[in-house]
Amino acid sequence: MKRRQFNQALAATAALAAVPYVRAQSPKLKIGVILPKSGYLSFIGQSCQKGADLAPGVIKDMLGVDIELMNADFESNVDTARTRAERLIQEGANVLVGPFDSGAAAAIAQVAEQRGVPFVINIAAAPQITEQGYKYVFRNFQTAIDIVRNGLDLIGELFQATNTVPRTAVYMHVNDTFGQAMTKGIGAMLPRRTQLPFKIVDTISYDPAAKDLTVEVSKAKATNADFLLLVCRLNDAIILRREMVKQRWNPMGIVSPGSPGMYEEQYFKALGKLSEHSISNVPWYNPNAKLTKVVEKAFLKQNPKDKLVFHGLNAGFTFEAILIAADAYKRAKSTDPKTLADAIRQTNITEKMTLGGPIKFNEKGQVEGIGSACVQNLNLTPTVVLPASAATAKPVFPAPYYKK
């Protein structure tokens, strides 16, 4: 080879190396689903996976789009979430979906943005995730600020509907990324809610992976607060409730302004009747929506011994995240990352299963208009009790065990 030809070949090779990694066009949309299927968030991660598993079949019938799921477990560890995202992209994922946890979502968002691969968040509330100016990150879930705003408003409706006027609350919360974001929101918004009659007499934080909450519950009980305002996860909620019984602490009730745990199936299985009357103000699914009935049928086919009501939030938002990716793919007719991201940005899905308006993203990639419901555990089932327009039962507050 002559020197001139060699130099031309060398230049071509260098130019090729500088070109971003481009995937070959595929007739299937490959979606990397990253969830915590082991570790302290495992039950919730497995619940979300149920929504992912039914998505390909339902969406094939709806949109005619073929989906290949590439499932990954980040083991409830933020660093692992980052490496799993890298691996899925390397293995050819066109879109990433997940991960339920805010800390993991923030880590995956950085990877997705650096690699130029669309990332649709199913569940994660820390506001800063969609405040970074990302171009490839989209969230179909409320931010902590939205959750707190809706949650506090529903607490006001709860007190009004039950003719109760609690004067004090003790606030307990997990100290992870989500819990800190929620705490910041409560600190900012509660003083503005002048219609709420109570004040927080103490704030107690704890590790969501804690195995013992004896000291924290003892401290909360000592405040003699009227009710417990709680931001939790699943495992810690179970431990906390058992410790309350052990210490014979019976406040007016346990009310979450917006967190997972107390409506999860494992909460009922672990606690039995002790799970009754716990209240969670959270984004929820519309049981009367047409798409809900379709998803429920597919859910029961795959999980004949289970009920959608115990997985509605997790499965619903995970399903919708995959639906968003498939809808964009159908419109874009391409798996090119930038083309897909541009299509996701133009999303307008009106046929959905969760409460609230159509799925649309603002310039930050944040969805707007998702509704919340006051969900109370009644007859060992998470039941919508507010708002009245969506309720299937009336709220019970104070709980029957109050002061007994």
Short mmCIF file of C-alpha atoms in Angstrom, two decimals:
data_model
loop_
_atom_site.label_atom_id
_atom_site.label_comp_id
_atom_site.label_asym_id
_atom_site.label_seq_id
_atom_site.Cartn_x
_atom_site.Cartn_y
_atom_site.Cartn_z
CA MET A 1 0.00 0.00 0.00
CA LYS A 2 1.34 3.42 -0.96
CA ARG A 3 1.91 6.03 1.76
CA ARG A 4 -0.95 8.20 0.44
CA GLN A 5 -3.39 5.25 0.45
CA PHE A 6 -2.23 4.27 3.94
CA ASN A 7 -2.84 7.78 5.28
CA GLN A 8 -6.30 7.87 3.70
CA ALA A 9 -7.18 4.51 5.27
CA LEU A 10 -5.87 5.65 8.63
CA ALA A 11 -7.94 8.84 8.45
CA ALA A 12 -11.05 6.85 7.53
CA THR A 13 -10.51 4.51 10.48
CA ALA A 14 -10.11 7.45 12.86
CA ALA A 15 -13.27 9.06 11.53
CA LEU A 16 -15.20 5.83 11.97
CA ALA A 17 -14.00 5.53 15.57
CA ALA A 18 -15.29 9.04 16.27
CA VAL A 19 -18.79 8.22 15.04
CA PRO A 20 -21.20 7.38 17.90
CA TYR A 21 -22.26 3.78 18.24
CA VAL A 22 -25.20 3.20 15.85
CA ARG A 23 -27.43 0.16 16.04
CA ALA A 24 -28.67 -1.68 12.99
CA GLN A 25 -32.36 -1.20 12.32
CA SER A 26 -34.43 -3.96 13.93
CA PRO A 27 -38.05 -4.96 13.35
CA LYS A 28 -38.37 -5.15 17.14
CA LEU A 29 -38.08 -2.41 19.72
CA LYS A 30 -35.58 -3.56 22.34
CA ILE A 31 -36.43 -2.17 25.78
CA GLY A 32 -34.04 -2.53 28.69
CA VAL A 33 -36.11 -2.82 31.88
CA ILE A 34 -34.06 -2.06 35.00
CA LEU A 35 -35.75 -2.90 38.32
CA PRO A 36 -34.72 -3.84 41.91
CA LYS A 37 -35.74 -7.50 41.91
CA SER A 38 -33.46 -8.37 44.83
CA GLY A 39 -32.35 -6.44 47.89
CA TYR A 40 -34.58 -4.43 50.22
CA LEU A 41 -36.74 -3.12 47.33
CA SER A 42 -37.20 -6.57 45.81
CA PHE A 43 -40.94 -7.03 46.39
CA ILE A 44 -41.72 -3.72 44.70
CA GLY A 45 -39.30 -4.43 41.85
CA GLN A 46 -40.95 -7.81 41.25
CA SER A 47 -44.34 -6.09 41.31
CA CYS A 48 -43.20 -3.62 38.63
CA GLN A 49 -41.87 -6.54 36.56
CA LYS A 50 -45.41 -7.94 36.33
CA GLY A 51 -46.44 -4.81 34.47
CA ALA A 52 -43.45 -5.13 32.14
CA ASP A 53 -44.08 -8.81 31.42
CA LEU A 54 -47.62 -8.26 30.16
CA ALA A 55 -46.73 -5.18 28.09
CA PRO A 56 -45.44 -6.84 24.86
CA GLY A 57 -48.63 -8.83 24.30
CA VAL A 58 -51.05 -6.01 25.11
CA ILE A 59 -49.10 -3.42 23.11
CA LYS A 60 -48.79 -5.76 20.12
CA ASP A 61 -52.59 -5.93 20.02
CA MET A 62 -52.94 -2.18 20.58
CA LEU A 63 -50.27 -0.75 18.29
CA GLY A 64 -48.92 -3.64 16.24
CA VAL A 65 -45.43 -3.02 17.67
CA ASP A 66 -43.11 -5.94 18.42
CA ILE A 67 -41.23 -5.52 21.70
CA GLU A 68 -38.29 -7.45 23.06
CA LEU A 69 -37.72 -6.98 26.80
CA MET A 70 -34.17 -7.05 28.13
CA ASN A 71 -34.61 -7.42 31.89
CA ALA A 72 -31.99 -6.42 34.46
CA ASP A 73 -31.91 -6.49 38.28
CA PHE A 74 -30.03 -3.63 39.93
CA GLU A 75 -30.25 -5.33 43.33
CA SER A 76 -31.46 -2.19 45.18
CA ASN A 77 -28.01 -0.68 44.69
CA VAL A 78 -27.43 2.64 42.91
CA ASP A 79 -23.95 1.74 41.62
CA THR A 80 -25.28 -1.53 40.22
CA ALA A 81 -28.07 0.39 38.46
CA ARG A 82 -25.44 2.43 36.63
CA THR A 83 -23.50 -0.63 35.44
CA ARG A 84 -26.70 -2.47 34.42
CA ALA A 85 -27.72 0.52 32.28
CA GLU A 86 -24.31 0.55 30.59
CA ARG A 87 -24.53 -3.17 29.88
CA LEU A 88 -28.06 -2.98 28.44
CA ILE A 89 -27.04 -0.20 26.08
CA GLN A 90 -23.97 -2.16 25.02
CA GLU A 91 -26.17 -5.19 24.35
CA GLY A 92 -28.42 -3.19 22.04
CA ALA A 93 -31.27 -1.70 24.09
CA ASN A 94 -33.01 1.05 22.13
CA VAL A 95 -34.78 2.47 25.20
CA LEU A 96 -34.32 2.09 28.96
CA VAL A 97 -37.28 1.83 31.36
CA GLY A 98 -37.30 1.80 35.17
CA PRO A 99 -36.17 1.82 37.92
CA PHE A 100 -38.71 2.71 40.70
CA ASP A 101 -36.01 4.21 42.95
CA SER A 102 -35.00 7.90 42.71
CA GLY A 103 -31.33 7.34 43.48
CA ALA A 104 -31.07 4.67 40.80
CA ALA A 105 -33.06 6.83 38.37
CA ALA A 106 -30.59 9.69 38.81
CA ALA A 107 -27.66 7.35 38.09
CA ILE A 108 -29.30 5.76 35.03
CA ALA A 109 -30.27 9.20 33.71
CA GLN A 110 -26.59 10.21 33.62
CA VAL A 111 -25.69 7.07 31.67
CA ALA A 112 -28.59 7.47 29.24
CA GLU A 113 -27.72 11.10 28.57
CA GLN A 114 -24.02 10.36 28.06
CA ARG A 115 -24.77 7.49 25.69
CA GLY A 116 -27.63 9.25 23.93
CA VAL A 117 -30.26 6.57 24.63
CA PRO A 118 -33.85 7.44 25.62
CA PHE A 119 -34.76 6.65 29.24
CA VAL A 120 -38.41 6.54 30.34
CA ILE A 121 -38.82 6.59 34.12
CA ASN A 122 -41.74 4.53 35.36
CA ILE A 123 -41.61 5.54 39.05
CA ALA A 124 -39.18 7.92 40.81
CA ALA A 125 -40.08 11.24 42.41
CA ALA A 126 -36.91 13.23 43.21
CA PRO A 127 -37.49 16.57 41.36
CA GLN A 128 -33.84 17.12 40.39
CA ILE A 129 -33.89 14.20 37.94
CA THR A 130 -35.76 16.27 35.34
CA GLU A 131 -34.08 19.57 36.25
CA GLN A 132 -30.71 18.78 34.66
CA GLY A 133 -31.51 19.85 31.10
CA TYR A 134 -31.40 16.25 29.87
CA LYS A 135 -32.52 15.57 26.29
CA TYR A 136 -32.98 11.80 26.55
CA VAL A 137 -34.69 11.48 29.97
CA PHE A 138 -38.49 11.39 30.40
CA ARG A 139 -40.55 10.80 33.53
CA ASN A 140 -44.16 9.56 33.52
CA PHE A 141 -44.62 10.04 37.27
CA GLN A 142 -45.22 12.84 39.73
CA THR A 143 -42.30 14.68 41.28
CA ALA A 144 -42.04 14.73 45.07
CA ILE A 145 -43.40 18.28 45.01
CA ASP A 146 -46.50 17.14 43.12
CA ILE A 147 -46.94 14.12 45.39
CA VAL A 148 -46.70 16.26 48.52
CA ARG A 149 -49.06 18.92 47.16
CA ASN A 150 -51.70 16.36 46.21
CA GLY A 151 -51.07 14.30 49.34
CA LEU A 152 -51.53 17.21 51.74
CA ASP A 153 -54.68 18.34 49.94
CA LEU A 154 -56.10 14.82 50.30
CA ILE A 155 -55.25 14.85 54.03
CA GLY A 156 -57.40 17.99 54.29
CA GLU A 157 -60.22 16.20 52.45
CA LEU A 158 -59.79 13.19 54.77
CA PHE A 159 -60.23 15.30 57.91
CA GLN A 160 -63.22 17.07 56.41
CA ALA A 161 -64.88 13.84 55.30
CA THR A 162 -64.45 12.26 58.74
CA ASN A 163 -65.16 15.41 60.81
CA THR A 164 -61.84 15.13 62.64
CA VAL A 165 -59.42 17.86 63.74
CA PRO A 166 -56.02 16.38 64.67
CA ARG A 167 -53.77 19.04 66.17
CA THR A 168 -50.39 17.31 66.11
CA ALA A 169 -48.42 14.87 63.97
CA VAL A 170 -45.05 13.18 64.32
CA TYR A 171 -43.28 12.91 60.98
CA MET A 172 -41.17 9.81 60.25
CA HIS A 173 -39.36 9.30 56.95
CA VAL A 174 -36.76 7.19 55.17
CA ASN A 175 -33.49 9.05 54.69
CA ASP A 176 -32.81 8.03 51.07
CA THR A 177 -33.00 10.29 48.00
CA PHE A 178 -36.78 9.92 47.78
CA GLY A 179 -37.36 10.50 51.49
CA GLN A 180 -35.18 13.61 51.51
CA ALA A 181 -37.01 15.03 48.48
CA MET A 182 -40.38 14.40 50.12
CA THR A 183 -39.21 15.99 53.37
CA LYS A 184 -38.06 19.09 51.54
CA GLY A 185 -41.46 19.32 49.82
CA ILE A 186 -43.38 18.92 53.08
CA GLY A 187 -41.24 21.57 54.76
CA ALA A 188 -41.99 23.99 51.94
CA MET A 189 -45.70 23.30 51.48
CA LEU A 190 -47.19 22.41 54.84
CA PRO A 191 -46.91 25.97 56.24
CA ARG A 192 -48.90 27.22 53.24
CA ARG A 193 -51.75 24.76 53.88
CA THR A 194 -53.49 26.92 56.45
CA GLN A 195 -56.60 24.76 56.17
CA LEU A 196 -54.72 21.84 57.75
CA PRO A 197 -55.24 21.96 61.54
CA PHE A 198 -52.10 20.14 62.69
CA LYS A 199 -48.46 20.98 63.31
CA ILE A 200 -45.49 18.60 63.21
CA VAL A 201 -44.08 18.20 66.72
CA ASP A 202 -41.05 16.09 65.78
CA THR A 203 -39.26 14.74 62.70
CA ILE A 204 -37.57 11.34 62.83
CA SER A 205 -35.55 9.88 59.96
CA TYR A 206 -34.30 6.32 59.52
CA ASP A 207 -32.53 4.00 57.09
CA PRO A 208 -34.99 2.25 54.71
CA ALA A 209 -32.85 -0.90 55.03
CA ALA A 210 -33.05 -0.85 58.85
CA LYS A 211 -33.83 -4.15 60.57
CA ASP A 212 -34.93 -2.58 63.86
CA LEU A 213 -36.89 0.63 64.52
CA THR A 214 -37.37 0.26 68.29
CA VAL A 215 -35.65 3.53 69.19
CA GLU A 216 -37.34 5.53 66.44
CA VAL A 217 -40.85 4.30 67.31
CA SER A 218 -40.23 4.88 71.02
CA LYS A 219 -39.20 8.45 70.27
CA ALA A 220 -42.28 8.98 68.08
CA LYS A 221 -44.61 7.54 70.71
CA ALA A 222 -43.14 9.86 73.35
CA THR A 223 -44.35 12.91 71.40
CA ASN A 224 -47.96 11.86 72.11
CA ALA A 225 -48.84 13.16 68.63
CA ASP A 226 -52.38 12.66 67.37
CA PHE A 227 -51.29 10.78 64.23
CA LEU A 228 -48.25 9.50 62.37
CA LEU A 229 -47.30 11.20 59.11
CA LEU A 230 -45.12 8.65 57.32
CA VAL A 231 -42.89 8.54 54.23
CA CYS A 232 -41.72 4.94 53.93
CA ARG A 233 -40.79 2.02 51.71
CA LEU A 234 -42.14 -1.52 52.07
CA ASN A 235 -39.87 -3.48 54.39
CA ASP A 236 -39.46 -0.62 56.84
CA ALA A 237 -43.23 0.00 56.88
CA ILE A 238 -43.77 -3.60 57.99
CA ILE A 239 -41.11 -3.36 60.71
CA LEU A 240 -42.47 -0.01 61.90
CA ARG A 241 -46.07 -1.23 62.14
CA ARG A 242 -45.04 -4.31 64.13
CA GLU A 243 -43.01 -2.15 66.50
CA MET A 244 -45.97 0.18 67.02
CA VAL A 245 -48.05 -2.80 68.15
CA LYS A 246 -45.24 -4.09 70.32
CA GLN A 247 -44.97 -0.73 72.07
CA ARG A 248 -48.76 -0.35 72.21
CA TRP A 249 -48.69 2.95 70.39
CA ASN A 250 -52.14 3.61 68.94
CA PRO A 251 -52.39 7.08 67.35
CA MET A 252 -55.42 8.19 65.33
CA GLY A 253 -53.87 6.60 62.29
CA ILE A 254 -50.93 6.25 59.92
CA VAL A 255 -51.14 8.59 56.94
CA SER A 256 -48.61 8.81 54.13
CA PRO A 257 -48.63 12.03 52.10
CA GLY A 258 -47.32 9.97 49.19
CA SER A 259 -45.02 6.96 49.44
CA PRO A 260 -44.99 3.25 48.63
CA GLY A 261 -45.15 0.39 51.10
CA MET A 262 -48.50 0.30 52.84
CA TYR A 263 -50.60 -0.58 49.78
CA GLU A 264 -48.21 -3.32 48.62
CA GLU A 265 -49.30 -6.96 48.64
CA GLN A 266 -46.46 -7.98 50.94
CA TYR A 267 -47.62 -5.43 53.56
CA PHE A 268 -50.93 -7.29 53.79
CA LYS A 269 -49.32 -10.73 53.72
CA ALA A 270 -46.83 -9.90 56.44
CA LEU A 271 -49.19 -8.03 58.77
CA GLY A 272 -52.64 -9.49 58.21
CA LYS A 273 -55.20 -7.49 60.18
CA LEU A 274 -52.50 -5.12 61.42
CA SER A 275 -52.34 -3.71 57.88
CA GLU A 276 -55.90 -2.39 58.19
CA HIS A 277 -56.71 1.35 58.05
CA SER A 278 -53.25 2.53 56.95
CA ILE A 279 -53.65 5.39 54.46
CA SER A 280 -51.51 6.24 51.41
CA ASN A 281 -52.14 9.34 49.26
CA VAL A 282 -50.52 8.34 45.98
CA PRO A 283 -50.78 8.37 42.18
CA TRP A 284 -53.11 5.50 41.35
CA TYR A 285 -54.79 3.72 38.50
CA ASN A 286 -58.36 4.27 37.31
CA PRO A 287 -60.24 0.98 37.78
CA ASN A 288 -62.93 2.16 35.35
CA ALA A 289 -60.58 3.02 32.47
CA LYS A 290 -60.92 0.93 29.32
CA LEU A 291 -57.19 0.21 29.22
CA THR A 292 -57.21 -0.88 32.87
CA LYS A 293 -59.67 -3.62 32.04
CA VAL A 294 -57.46 -4.80 29.15
CA VAL A 295 -54.36 -4.78 31.35
CA GLU A 296 -56.19 -6.52 34.19
CA LYS A 297 -57.26 -9.34 31.88
CA ALA A 298 -53.66 -9.84 30.72
CA PHE A 299 -52.41 -9.58 34.31
CA LEU A 300 -54.76 -12.31 35.54
CA LYS A 301 -53.80 -14.55 32.64
CA GLN A 302 -50.12 -14.31 33.62
CA ASN A 303 -50.76 -14.24 37.38
CA PRO A 304 -53.89 -16.36 37.98
CA LYS A 305 -53.40 -16.42 41.77
CA ASP A 306 -52.86 -12.67 42.08
CA LYS A 307 -54.92 -9.45 41.86
CA LEU A 308 -54.06 -6.27 39.96
CA VAL A 309 -55.24 -4.10 42.87
CA PHE A 310 -52.11 -5.09 44.86
CA HIS A 311 -49.84 -4.10 41.95
CA GLY A 312 -51.85 -1.35 40.28
CA LEU A 313 -49.43 1.51 40.82
CA ASN A 314 -46.26 -0.50 40.14
CA ALA A 315 -47.58 -2.51 37.21
CA GLY A 316 -49.60 0.39 35.81
CA PHE A 317 -46.80 2.93 35.61
CA THR A 318 -44.31 0.33 34.36
CA PHE A 319 -46.73 -0.73 31.63
CA GLU A 320 -47.30 2.90 30.65
CA ALA A 321 -43.55 3.59 30.45
CA ILE A 322 -43.20 0.77 27.93
CA LEU A 323 -46.32 2.00 26.11
CA ILE A 324 -44.72 5.44 25.77
CA ALA A 325 -41.63 3.92 24.15
CA ALA A 326 -43.71 1.74 21.80
CA ASP A 327 -45.98 4.63 20.81
CA ALA A 328 -42.95 6.76 19.95
CA TYR A 329 -41.37 3.92 17.97
CA LYS A 330 -44.53 3.45 15.94
CA ARG A 331 -44.62 7.15 15.05
CA ALA A 332 -40.89 7.47 14.46
CA LYS A 333 -40.58 4.23 12.47
CA SER A 334 -36.99 4.08 13.65
CA THR A 335 -34.81 2.94 16.55
CA ASP A 336 -32.38 5.81 15.98
CA PRO A 337 -31.93 7.22 19.52
CA LYS A 338 -32.37 10.90 18.64
CA THR A 339 -35.38 10.17 16.42
CA LEU A 340 -36.95 8.11 19.21
CA ALA A 341 -36.27 10.81 21.80
CA ASP A 342 -37.84 13.44 19.55
CA ALA A 343 -40.90 11.22 19.12
CA ILE A 344 -41.22 10.65 22.88
CA ARG A 345 -41.10 14.42 23.36
CA GLN A 346 -44.20 14.67 21.11
CA THR A 347 -46.16 12.02 23.06
CA ASN A 348 -49.89 12.57 23.51
CA ILE A 349 -51.47 9.38 24.83
CA THR A 350 -55.12 9.80 25.82
CA GLU A 351 -56.00 6.13 26.33
CA LYS A 352 -54.23 5.35 29.62
CA MET A 353 -54.90 3.45 32.83
CA THR A 354 -53.58 5.83 35.50
CA LEU A 355 -55.51 8.77 36.99
CA GLY A 356 -55.08 12.19 35.41
CA GLY A 357 -54.90 13.77 31.99
CA PRO A 358 -53.18 12.63 28.77
CA ILE A 359 -49.52 11.63 28.83
CA LYS A 360 -47.62 14.68 27.58
CA PHE A 361 -44.10 15.82 28.42
CA ASN A 362 -42.99 19.40 29.01
CA GLU A 363 -39.70 20.83 27.78
CA LYS A 364 -37.89 19.20 30.72
CA GLY A 365 -39.20 15.72 29.92
CA GLN A 366 -41.56 15.78 32.90
CA VAL A 367 -45.16 14.60 32.56
CA GLU A 368 -47.84 16.87 33.98
CA GLY A 369 -51.37 16.33 35.25
CA ILE A 370 -51.12 12.91 36.96
CA GLY A 371 -53.82 12.54 39.62
CA SER A 372 -53.65 11.11 43.14
CA ALA A 373 -56.06 9.13 45.31
CA CYS A 374 -56.44 8.54 49.03
CA VAL A 375 -55.99 4.77 49.30
CA GLN A 376 -56.95 3.14 52.61
CA ASN A 377 -56.48 -0.49 53.56
CA LEU A 378 -59.99 -1.83 54.15
CA ASN A 379 -60.89 -5.51 54.39
CA LEU A 380 -57.28 -6.39 53.54
CA THR A 381 -57.49 -4.54 50.21
CA PRO A 382 -56.12 -1.13 49.11
CA THR A 383 -59.30 0.85 48.53
CA VAL A 384 -59.84 4.32 47.03
CA VAL A 385 -61.75 6.42 49.58
CA LEU A 386 -61.07 9.91 48.15
CA PRO A 387 -61.70 11.87 46.04
CA ALA A 388 -65.39 11.10 46.23
CA SER A 389 -65.67 10.91 42.43
CA ALA A 390 -63.33 7.90 42.32
CA ALA A 391 -64.08 6.35 45.73
CA THR A 392 -65.45 2.86 46.21
CA ALA A 393 -65.74 3.19 50.02
CA LYS A 394 -65.79 5.85 52.73
CA PRO A 395 -62.64 6.69 54.75
CA VAL A 396 -62.29 5.46 58.32
CA PHE A 397 -60.47 7.93 60.60
CA PRO A 398 -59.54 7.70 63.42
CA ALA A 399 -58.72 4.02 63.13
CA PRO A 400 -60.81 1.73 65.36
CA TYR A 401 -57.76 0.89 67.47
CA TYR A 402 -57.27 4.57 68.46
CA LYS A 403 -56.25 4.79 72.15
CA LYS A 404 -57.18 1.14 72.78
#
